[in-house]
Coordinates of C-alpha atoms in Angstrom, one line a residue:
M248 CA -122.5 126.0 -217.4
L249 CA -125.5 127.8 -218.2
D250 CA -126.0 125.1 -221.5
D251 CA -126.2 122.5 -218.7
V252 CA -129.4 124.2 -217.0
P253 CA -132.8 123.1 -218.1
T254 CA -135.3 126.0 -219.0
A255 CA -138.5 126.4 -217.2
T256 CA -140.5 124.8 -220.5
E257 CA -139.2 121.4 -219.4
T258 CA -142.2 119.6 -217.9
R259 CA -142.6 116.2 -216.1
Q260 CA -142.9 113.1 -218.5
P261 CA -145.9 111.4 -217.9
S262 CA -145.3 107.7 -217.1
P263 CA -145.8 105.1 -219.7
P264 CA -149.6 103.6 -220.4
T265 CA -148.7 100.2 -219.0
A266 CA -149.6 98.1 -216.1
T267 CA -146.3 97.1 -215.5
P268 CA -144.3 98.6 -213.0
Q269 CA -141.1 101.1 -214.1
T270 CA -137.7 99.6 -213.6
P271 CA -135.1 101.4 -211.3
A272 CA -133.4 102.4 -214.2
V273 CA -136.9 104.1 -215.8
A274 CA -138.0 105.4 -212.1
G275 CA -134.8 106.9 -211.7
R276 CA -134.8 108.8 -215.1
S277 CA -137.9 110.1 -214.1
S278 CA -136.8 111.7 -211.0
E279 CA -134.0 113.1 -212.5
I280 CA -136.2 115.2 -215.0
D281 CA -138.4 116.0 -212.3
Q282 CA -135.1 117.0 -210.3
H283 CA -134.0 119.4 -213.3
A284 CA -137.1 121.0 -214.2
D285 CA -138.2 121.7 -210.8
R286 CA -134.4 123.7 -210.5
A287 CA -135.2 125.4 -213.9
R288 CA -138.1 127.2 -212.7
W289 CA -136.7 128.2 -209.2
L290 CA -133.8 129.7 -211.0
A291 CA -136.3 131.0 -213.5
L292 CA -138.3 132.5 -210.3
Y293 CA -134.8 134.2 -208.7
V294 CA -133.7 135.9 -211.9
L295 CA -137.7 137.4 -211.9
C296 CA -136.9 138.8 -208.8
A297 CA -133.8 140.0 -209.3
G298 CA -135.2 142.0 -212.1
V299 CA -138.1 143.3 -210.0
L300 CA -135.6 143.8 -207.2
M301 CA -133.3 146.2 -209.7
I302 CA -136.5 148.3 -210.3
V303 CA -137.4 148.6 -206.3
L304 CA -134.2 149.2 -205.5
D305 CA -134.1 152.1 -207.9
G306 CA -137.0 154.4 -205.7
T307 CA -135.4 154.6 -202.8
I308 CA -131.8 155.1 -203.8
V309 CA -132.8 158.1 -206.0
N310 CA -134.4 159.3 -202.9
V311 CA -131.3 159.5 -200.9
A312 CA -129.0 161.0 -203.6
L313 CA -131.3 163.9 -204.3
P314 CA -129.7 167.0 -202.3
T315 CA -126.3 165.9 -204.2
I316 CA -128.1 165.8 -207.3
Q317 CA -130.0 169.2 -206.6
R318 CA -126.5 170.5 -205.6
E319 CA -124.6 169.5 -209.0
L320 CA -127.1 169.9 -211.3
D321 CA -128.5 173.5 -210.0
F322 CA -132.0 172.2 -209.2
T323 CA -134.7 174.6 -207.7
Q324 CA -136.8 172.8 -205.0
S325 CA -140.0 172.6 -207.0
A326 CA -137.7 171.4 -210.4
L327 CA -135.8 168.6 -208.4
A328 CA -139.4 166.8 -207.5
W329 CA -139.8 166.1 -211.3
V330 CA -136.1 163.4 -210.8
I331 CA -139.1 161.6 -208.6
N332 CA -142.5 162.7 -210.3
A333 CA -141.4 162.0 -214.0
Y334 CA -140.7 158.2 -213.0
L335 CA -144.0 157.7 -210.8
I336 CA -145.9 159.3 -213.1
A337 CA -144.8 156.7 -216.1
F338 CA -144.4 154.1 -213.7
G339 CA -148.2 154.0 -212.1
G340 CA -149.5 155.1 -215.8
L341 CA -148.2 152.4 -217.6
L342 CA -148.7 149.3 -215.3
L343 CA -152.0 148.2 -216.0
L344 CA -151.7 148.1 -219.7
A345 CA -148.2 146.4 -219.3
G346 CA -149.8 143.6 -217.2
R347 CA -152.5 143.2 -220.1
L348 CA -149.8 143.5 -222.9
G349 CA -148.2 140.4 -221.4
D350 CA -151.1 138.7 -221.4
L351 CA -151.7 139.4 -225.2
T352 CA -148.6 138.8 -226.5
S353 CA -146.0 137.4 -224.1
R354 CA -145.1 138.0 -220.1
R355 CA -141.6 137.0 -220.8
G356 CA -141.4 139.7 -223.6
V357 CA -142.4 142.0 -222.1
F358 CA -140.3 141.5 -218.7
V359 CA -137.1 141.2 -221.1
G360 CA -138.2 144.6 -223.0
G361 CA -138.9 146.7 -220.1
L362 CA -135.4 145.5 -218.4
A363 CA -134.0 146.8 -221.7
V364 CA -135.9 150.1 -221.5
F365 CA -135.2 150.5 -218.1
T366 CA -131.3 149.3 -218.4
T367 CA -130.9 151.7 -221.2
A368 CA -132.9 154.7 -219.8
S369 CA -130.5 154.1 -216.6
L370 CA -127.1 154.8 -218.5
A371 CA -128.6 158.1 -220.0
C372 CA -129.8 158.7 -216.4
G373 CA -126.2 158.3 -215.1
L374 CA -124.5 159.9 -218.0
A375 CA -127.0 163.3 -217.8
Q376 CA -125.6 166.7 -217.2
D377 CA -128.4 168.7 -217.3
Q378 CA -132.1 168.6 -215.6
T379 CA -133.8 168.3 -218.9
V380 CA -131.8 165.2 -219.8
L381 CA -132.0 163.5 -216.3
V382 CA -135.8 164.2 -215.8
A383 CA -136.8 162.9 -219.6
A384 CA -134.5 159.5 -219.0
R385 CA -136.2 159.1 -215.5
F386 CA -139.6 159.0 -217.3
V387 CA -138.4 156.3 -219.9
Q388 CA -137.1 154.6 -216.6
G389 CA -140.7 154.6 -215.6
A390 CA -141.9 153.2 -218.4
G391 CA -139.5 150.3 -218.6
G392 CA -139.6 149.4 -214.7
A393 CA -143.8 149.4 -215.2
A394 CA -143.2 146.7 -217.8
T395 CA -140.7 144.9 -215.8
S396 CA -142.9 145.0 -212.8
A397 CA -146.2 144.3 -214.5
V398 CA -145.7 140.8 -215.2
G399 CA -143.9 139.4 -212.1
L400 CA -146.8 137.9 -210.4
G401 CA -148.5 136.6 -213.4
M402 CA -145.5 134.8 -214.2
I403 CA -144.9 132.9 -210.8
V404 CA -148.5 131.7 -210.8
T405 CA -148.2 130.2 -214.1
M406 CA -144.4 128.5 -213.5
F407 CA -145.9 127.1 -209.8
P408 CA -149.4 125.9 -210.3
K409 CA -149.2 123.9 -207.3
P410 CA -150.6 125.9 -203.9
H411 CA -147.7 124.9 -201.9
E412 CA -145.1 125.9 -204.1
Q413 CA -147.0 129.0 -205.3
A414 CA -147.2 130.2 -201.6
K415 CA -143.6 129.5 -201.3
A416 CA -142.9 131.4 -204.4
I417 CA -145.2 134.7 -204.0
G418 CA -143.2 134.8 -200.2
V419 CA -139.7 135.2 -202.2
Y420 CA -141.2 137.8 -204.7
A421 CA -143.0 139.5 -201.7
F422 CA -139.7 139.8 -199.9
V423 CA -138.4 141.1 -202.8
A424 CA -140.9 143.7 -203.4
S425 CA -141.3 145.0 -199.8
A426 CA -137.7 145.0 -198.7
G427 CA -136.1 146.8 -201.6
G428 CA -136.9 149.9 -200.5
S429 CA -135.3 149.7 -197.1
I430 CA -132.1 147.6 -198.6
G431 CA -132.4 151.0 -201.2
L432 CA -131.6 153.2 -198.4
L433 CA -128.7 151.6 -197.0
A434 CA -127.4 151.0 -200.9
G435 CA -128.2 154.8 -201.7
G436 CA -126.2 156.2 -198.6
V437 CA -123.0 153.7 -199.3
I438 CA -123.0 154.5 -203.0
T439 CA -123.6 158.1 -202.4
Q440 CA -121.1 158.6 -199.8
A441 CA -118.5 156.0 -201.5
L442 CA -118.7 157.2 -205.1
D443 CA -121.3 159.9 -206.7
W444 CA -124.9 160.1 -207.7
H445 CA -124.0 158.5 -210.8
W446 CA -123.4 155.6 -210.1
I447 CA -127.2 154.7 -208.5
F448 CA -127.9 154.5 -212.2
F449 CA -125.1 153.0 -213.6
V450 CA -125.0 150.1 -211.1
N451 CA -128.1 149.0 -212.8
V452 CA -126.3 148.8 -216.4
P453 CA -124.8 145.7 -215.3
I454 CA -127.5 144.4 -213.2
G455 CA -130.0 144.9 -216.2
I456 CA -127.8 142.9 -218.9
A457 CA -127.0 140.3 -217.0
T458 CA -130.7 140.0 -215.6
A459 CA -131.8 139.8 -219.2
V460 CA -129.8 137.5 -220.4
L461 CA -130.3 135.1 -217.9
A462 CA -134.4 135.6 -218.3
R463 CA -134.0 134.9 -222.0
R464 CA -132.4 131.5 -221.2
L465 CA -134.2 130.6 -217.9
I466 CA -137.5 131.5 -218.5
A467 CA -140.0 129.9 -220.5
A468 CA -140.7 131.4 -223.7
D469 CA -144.7 131.7 -223.4
R470 CA -147.6 133.2 -226.2
G471 CA -149.9 135.0 -224.8
V472 CA -153.8 135.0 -226.2
G473 CA -153.4 137.1 -228.9
W474 CA -154.1 140.8 -230.1
R475 CA -157.7 139.8 -230.6
A476 CA -158.7 138.5 -227.4
G477 CA -157.9 142.0 -225.9
A478 CA -156.7 144.7 -228.3
D479 CA -159.0 147.6 -226.8
V480 CA -156.8 150.6 -228.2
P481 CA -159.4 152.8 -226.6
G482 CA -159.9 151.5 -223.5
A483 CA -155.9 151.5 -223.5
L484 CA -155.8 155.3 -224.2
L485 CA -158.5 155.9 -221.4
I486 CA -156.6 153.9 -218.5
T487 CA -153.2 155.2 -219.3
G488 CA -154.7 159.0 -219.5
A489 CA -156.5 158.4 -216.2
L490 CA -154.0 156.6 -214.0
M491 CA -151.0 158.9 -215.5
L492 CA -153.4 162.2 -214.6
G493 CA -154.0 160.9 -211.3
V494 CA -150.5 160.2 -210.5
Y495 CA -149.8 163.8 -211.5
T496 CA -152.6 165.1 -209.9
I497 CA -151.2 163.3 -206.5
V498 CA -147.6 164.4 -206.8
K499 CA -148.0 168.0 -208.1
P500 CA -151.2 169.9 -207.6
A501 CA -152.1 168.1 -204.6
A502 CA -148.6 168.2 -203.2
E503 CA -148.0 171.8 -203.7
Q504 CA -151.4 173.2 -203.4
G505 CA -153.5 171.1 -201.4
W506 CA -156.2 168.9 -201.9
G507 CA -158.8 171.8 -202.0
A508 CA -157.2 173.8 -204.6
A509 CA -158.6 174.5 -208.1
R510 CA -156.4 172.8 -209.8
T511 CA -156.2 169.6 -208.0
L512 CA -159.9 169.3 -208.0
E513 CA -160.2 169.9 -211.9
L514 CA -157.5 167.6 -212.7
G515 CA -159.0 165.2 -210.2
A516 CA -162.0 165.5 -211.6
L517 CA -160.9 164.6 -214.9
A518 CA -159.0 162.2 -213.7
V519 CA -162.0 160.4 -212.2
A520 CA -164.1 161.0 -215.5
L521 CA -161.5 159.2 -217.8
L522 CA -161.4 156.4 -215.3
A523 CA -165.5 155.8 -215.4
A524 CA -165.1 156.4 -219.1
F525 CA -162.7 153.2 -219.2
V526 CA -165.2 151.1 -217.1
A527 CA -167.8 152.0 -219.2
R528 CA -166.0 150.9 -222.5
E529 CA -164.5 148.0 -221.1
A530 CA -168.3 146.7 -220.0
T531 CA -169.2 147.2 -223.6
A532 CA -166.4 146.2 -225.7
R533 CA -166.4 143.0 -227.3
T534 CA -162.2 142.3 -226.7
P535 CA -162.0 144.6 -223.6
L536 CA -158.7 145.1 -222.4
M537 CA -159.6 144.5 -218.6
P538 CA -162.3 141.9 -218.7
L539 CA -164.4 143.1 -215.3
R540 CA -165.0 139.5 -214.4
I541 CA -161.7 140.0 -212.5
F542 CA -163.4 141.8 -209.4
R543 CA -166.1 139.5 -209.3
S544 CA -163.7 138.1 -206.7
R545 CA -164.3 139.5 -203.3
N546 CA -160.8 138.3 -202.5
V547 CA -159.1 140.2 -205.6
A548 CA -161.0 143.2 -205.1
G549 CA -160.4 143.3 -201.6
A550 CA -157.0 142.5 -201.4
N551 CA -156.6 145.2 -204.2
T552 CA -158.1 147.6 -201.5
I553 CA -156.6 146.4 -198.6
Q554 CA -152.9 146.6 -200.6
A555 CA -153.7 150.5 -201.2
L556 CA -154.6 151.2 -198.0
T557 CA -151.6 149.2 -196.4
V558 CA -149.2 150.9 -198.6
A559 CA -150.4 154.1 -198.0
G560 CA -150.2 153.7 -194.3
M561 CA -147.1 152.1 -194.4
F562 CA -145.5 155.4 -196.7
S563 CA -145.9 157.3 -193.1
V564 CA -143.1 155.5 -191.7
F565 CA -140.6 154.9 -194.8
F566 CA -140.9 158.4 -196.0
L567 CA -141.5 160.5 -193.2
G568 CA -140.2 158.2 -190.9
V569 CA -136.5 159.0 -193.1
L570 CA -137.4 162.8 -192.2
Y571 CA -137.8 162.2 -188.6
M572 CA -134.4 160.0 -188.2
Q573 CA -132.7 163.2 -190.7
K574 CA -134.1 166.5 -189.4
V575 CA -134.7 165.5 -185.7
L576 CA -132.6 162.6 -184.8
H577 CA -129.6 164.0 -187.1
Y578 CA -128.8 160.6 -188.6
D579 CA -126.7 160.7 -191.8
A580 CA -128.1 158.6 -195.2
L581 CA -125.4 155.6 -194.1
Q582 CA -127.4 155.7 -190.9
I583 CA -130.9 155.6 -191.9
G584 CA -130.0 152.8 -193.9
L585 CA -128.9 150.7 -191.3
A586 CA -131.8 152.0 -189.4
F587 CA -134.0 150.1 -191.2
L588 CA -132.1 147.3 -191.6
P589 CA -134.0 145.0 -188.9
T590 CA -137.5 145.7 -190.9
T591 CA -135.3 144.1 -194.0
V592 CA -134.0 140.9 -191.6
V593 CA -137.3 140.2 -190.0
M594 CA -139.3 140.6 -193.1
G595 CA -137.2 138.3 -194.8
A596 CA -137.3 135.6 -192.2
M597 CA -141.0 135.9 -192.5
S598 CA -141.7 135.8 -196.4
L599 CA -138.8 133.1 -196.9
R600 CA -139.0 131.0 -193.8
L601 CA -142.4 131.4 -192.9
S602 CA -145.3 132.8 -194.9
E603 CA -145.5 129.6 -197.0
P604 CA -146.3 127.2 -194.4
L605 CA -148.6 130.0 -192.5
I606 CA -150.4 130.3 -195.5
M607 CA -150.3 126.4 -196.5
R608 CA -152.0 125.6 -192.6
F609 CA -153.9 128.6 -191.6
G610 CA -154.9 130.3 -195.4
A611 CA -154.1 133.4 -196.8
R612 CA -156.8 135.4 -194.5
R613 CA -155.6 134.0 -191.5
T614 CA -152.2 134.5 -192.0
L615 CA -153.4 138.4 -193.2
V616 CA -155.0 139.7 -190.2
P617 CA -152.4 139.4 -187.6
G618 CA -149.8 140.5 -190.0
L619 CA -151.8 143.7 -190.4
V620 CA -152.4 143.9 -186.7
A621 CA -148.7 143.7 -186.2
I622 CA -148.1 146.8 -188.7
A623 CA -151.0 148.9 -187.3
V624 CA -149.1 148.4 -183.5
G625 CA -145.4 149.4 -185.0
L626 CA -147.1 153.0 -186.1
V627 CA -149.0 153.5 -183.0
L628 CA -145.8 152.9 -181.0
F629 CA -144.3 155.4 -183.8
T630 CA -146.3 158.0 -182.9
R631 CA -145.0 158.4 -179.4
A632 CA -141.4 158.8 -180.9
P633 CA -140.0 162.1 -179.1
V634 CA -137.5 165.0 -180.1
H635 CA -134.6 163.4 -178.2
G636 CA -135.6 159.8 -179.4
S637 CA -133.3 156.9 -178.6
Y638 CA -132.8 154.5 -181.7
V639 CA -133.1 151.5 -179.3
S640 CA -136.6 152.3 -177.3
D641 CA -138.7 154.5 -179.8
V642 CA -137.8 153.3 -183.4
L643 CA -136.4 149.4 -183.3
P644 CA -139.5 148.4 -182.0
T645 CA -141.5 150.0 -184.9
M646 CA -138.9 148.6 -187.3
V647 CA -139.2 144.9 -186.1
L648 CA -142.9 145.0 -185.7
M649 CA -143.5 146.7 -189.4
G650 CA -140.7 143.9 -190.8
A651 CA -142.8 141.1 -189.1
G652 CA -146.2 142.5 -190.5
I653 CA -145.5 142.9 -194.0
G654 CA -143.7 139.6 -194.2
S655 CA -146.7 137.7 -193.2
A656 CA -149.4 140.0 -194.8
F657 CA -147.9 140.9 -198.1
P658 CA -147.4 137.5 -199.1
A659 CA -150.9 136.4 -198.1
L660 CA -152.4 139.5 -200.0
M661 CA -150.7 138.8 -203.0
K662 CA -151.9 135.6 -203.2
L663 CA -155.2 136.7 -202.3
A664 CA -155.1 139.3 -205.1
M665 CA -154.0 136.7 -207.6
S666 CA -156.6 133.8 -206.8
G667 CA -159.1 135.1 -209.0
A668 CA -157.3 135.2 -212.3
T669 CA -157.7 132.9 -215.4
P670 CA -154.3 131.8 -216.8
A671 CA -155.4 134.2 -219.6
D672 CA -155.7 137.2 -217.2
A673 CA -152.6 136.8 -214.8
G674 CA -150.8 139.7 -216.3
L675 CA -153.8 142.1 -215.7
A676 CA -153.7 140.8 -212.4
S677 CA -150.5 141.3 -211.4
G678 CA -150.3 144.8 -213.2
L679 CA -153.6 145.7 -211.0
V680 CA -151.4 144.4 -207.9
N681 CA -148.7 146.5 -209.1
T682 CA -150.8 149.9 -209.8
T683 CA -152.8 149.7 -206.4
V684 CA -149.7 149.6 -204.5
Q685 CA -148.2 152.5 -206.1
V686 CA -151.9 154.4 -206.4
G687 CA -151.7 153.7 -202.9
G688 CA -148.3 154.7 -202.2
A689 CA -148.3 158.0 -203.9
L690 CA -151.9 159.1 -202.5
G691 CA -151.0 158.1 -199.0
L692 CA -147.9 160.1 -199.1
A693 CA -149.5 163.2 -200.4
V694 CA -152.0 162.9 -197.8
V695 CA -149.8 162.3 -194.7
A696 CA -147.2 164.8 -195.7
T697 CA -149.9 167.7 -196.4
L698 CA -151.3 166.9 -192.9
A699 CA -147.8 166.6 -191.3
A700 CA -146.9 170.2 -192.9
T701 CA -149.9 172.0 -191.9
R702 CA -149.5 170.7 -188.2
T703 CA -145.8 171.6 -188.0
N704 CA -146.7 174.9 -189.6
N705 CA -149.2 175.3 -187.0
L706 CA -146.9 174.2 -184.3
L707 CA -144.3 176.6 -185.2
A708 CA -146.9 179.2 -185.2
S709 CA -147.8 178.8 -181.5
G710 CA -144.2 179.3 -180.4
H711 CA -142.9 175.6 -180.3
S712 CA -139.4 174.9 -181.5
H713 CA -138.4 174.0 -185.4
A714 CA -137.2 170.3 -184.1
A715 CA -140.6 169.7 -181.6
A716 CA -143.0 171.2 -184.5
L717 CA -141.1 168.8 -186.9
T718 CA -141.9 166.2 -184.1
G719 CA -145.5 166.8 -184.1
G720 CA -145.9 166.9 -187.7
Y721 CA -144.7 163.5 -188.1
Q722 CA -146.2 161.9 -185.2
L723 CA -149.5 163.0 -186.7
A724 CA -148.9 161.4 -190.0
F725 CA -148.0 158.1 -188.0
T726 CA -151.2 158.4 -186.3
V727 CA -153.2 158.7 -189.9
G728 CA -151.0 155.8 -191.4
A729 CA -152.2 153.8 -188.5
G730 CA -155.9 154.9 -188.7
L731 CA -155.2 153.4 -193.0
I732 CA -154.0 150.1 -191.3
V733 CA -156.9 149.8 -189.5
A734 CA -159.1 150.4 -192.2
A735 CA -157.4 147.8 -194.2
L736 CA -157.8 145.4 -191.4
A737 CA -161.5 146.2 -191.3
V738 CA -161.9 145.5 -195.4
A739 CA -160.1 142.0 -194.5
L740 CA -162.8 141.0 -191.6
T741 CA -165.8 141.9 -193.4
V742 CA -164.7 141.8 -197.3
L743 CA -162.5 138.5 -197.6
T744 CA -163.8 134.9 -198.1
P745 CA -162.1 131.8 -197.5
E746 CA -159.5 131.7 -200.5
R747 CA -161.2 130.1 -203.9
Q748 CA -159.0 128.2 -206.4
M749 CA -159.7 126.5 -209.7
S750 CA -161.7 123.4 -209.3
G751 CA -161.1 120.0 -210.3
Q752 CA -163.7 120.3 -213.5
P753 CA -162.6 119.7 -216.7
A754 CA -160.1 122.3 -218.3
A755 CA -162.5 122.1 -221.5
E756 CA -165.0 123.9 -219.4
H757 CA -162.7 127.3 -218.6
E758 CA -161.1 127.0 -222.2
R759 CA -164.8 126.7 -223.7
T760 CA -166.3 129.6 -221.3
G761 CA -163.2 131.9 -220.7
E762 CA -164.4 132.2 -217.4
P763 CA -162.7 131.2 -213.9
V764 CA -164.2 128.1 -212.6
Y765 CA -163.9 128.1 -208.6
S766 CA -164.5 125.8 -205.3
E767 CA -164.4 127.0 -201.6
V768 CA -161.2 125.9 -199.8
S769 CA -161.3 125.8 -196.3

C-alpha cells in the first residue's frame, strides 16, 4: 500500500553523540531507515520520469496522427501545422519561466500543477471536433508540458546530492527524455491504427492523474526561496516574449517563406532585441529572474551550447529520417516505429546501465566525446541511404550508433549543464537545459528541412525522379546534421573543463553570499 511507502522527505537519522558503539538493534533500525529513505527517493524519481515521459511521448505521437487529423477535421496543409506550432510556441516560450517559478515557489508544486494543466488540455484535445478547439487546447497543453518538464532536472540534483547516485538518476532521466521520441513513433502508429487519433490524447488522462497523485505522495514537499528573491516581472515578460516570438519565427515565417524573407528578418530581429533587453535587465535588476552568474561556469554554458547543436543535428534523423522511410521506402506508421526500436533499446542499455559507471570513472566530459563521435558517424552513414534502401544495411547501423551515442552523451551533458547551479538556481538551470533542447531542435529542423526541400526542388528541375530527388534532399539534411554534431564536438573539446562541484567549504559561505563554491574534480 502507498501508506507504507516513506516519502522522500525522510532523511537519514544521525547517530547519537556518544562514544559507545551502537547496539545491533539500534544499528539495524538505522539501516532500515536508510533503506526506506533510499527506496522513497528512487520511487519519487520514477514518478518524476513518468510525468516527463508522458510529455515527450506526446510530441511524436501527434506527428504520426497528423494525416488522420487533417482528413477528419478538414485542415488545410498550412492550418495543420498549427497543431504542432501552437504546442511548440507555448512549450518553448515558457520553459525558462516555469523553471524559475519552481525555484521561487515549489518545484513539486510547479510539476504537479503542470501535470494538471497538461492532463486537462489533453482531454480537451481528445474531445475536439473542430480546428479552433484543437489548436487552442494544444497551446494550453504546451504550457502544462513546459511546467512539468522544466523542473525535472532541478528536482533530481536536489534529491540525489551524492555524485554516483546523481549520475545514475540523471541516466534514467536522460533515457526517458531521449527515448520518449522514438517510443512515441511506435505508440502513435499502434494507437492510430488500432483505435483513432482521439486516443493519442485520451491516454494521457489516466496517466496524468495517476502521476499527479503519486507525485504528491512520493515527491518531497519543498519551499522555494520566495518571490522577493526573483519576482522580476519585466524580466519574465521579456524572456517569455523573446522565446515565444523566436519559436514562432522559426516554425512559421522561416519555415514557410525562407530565412531571407522580410517577415522572418523582422520578427527575428525583434526576438533578438527582446532577448538583449532581457539580458540587460538581468544584469542590473536587484532580484533578477535569471541570475547571470549561472553562465560563469564554462561547463554550464558549453553544455547548453553542445546540447542545442546536438539536438539540431539529431532532428535531421528523427524527423527527416521518418520522411525518408515513409516516402522513399514506403513504410507505414507501425513499421517506422519498429525501425526506431533498436535506437531505444541501445539507448536504454547505455543510459540505464553504463552511463553512471562511465561518468564516475572517466568524468562527464570524457564520456560525452565518444558519444558525440558515435552520433556523427551514424549521421554520416545515413548520408549514403539510397532510393532502394535496405533496412538492415542502410538504416539499422545508424539506429544502433545513434542509440549508443545518445545514451552516453546525454546523461553526461545533463550532468555538466547542472554542475554550476546552486540549490536556489536548480530549477532555472533545469529550465535552461530544456529550453536549449527545444530552441535547438526547432532551429535545426527548420534549417535542415529548408535545405532538403531546396535540394529536392533543384533535383526535380534537373530531371531526377521524385524518389531520387527526395532522397537527395534527405541526404543533404543528414550531411548538415553531421556537421552540427562535429561543431558540438569542437565545443566539447575546446570549451569544457574538468567537472566542478560544490567544495567542502562550509555551507554557511554559500548561504551568506548566494554564490556557488566550486573546486576542480579530476
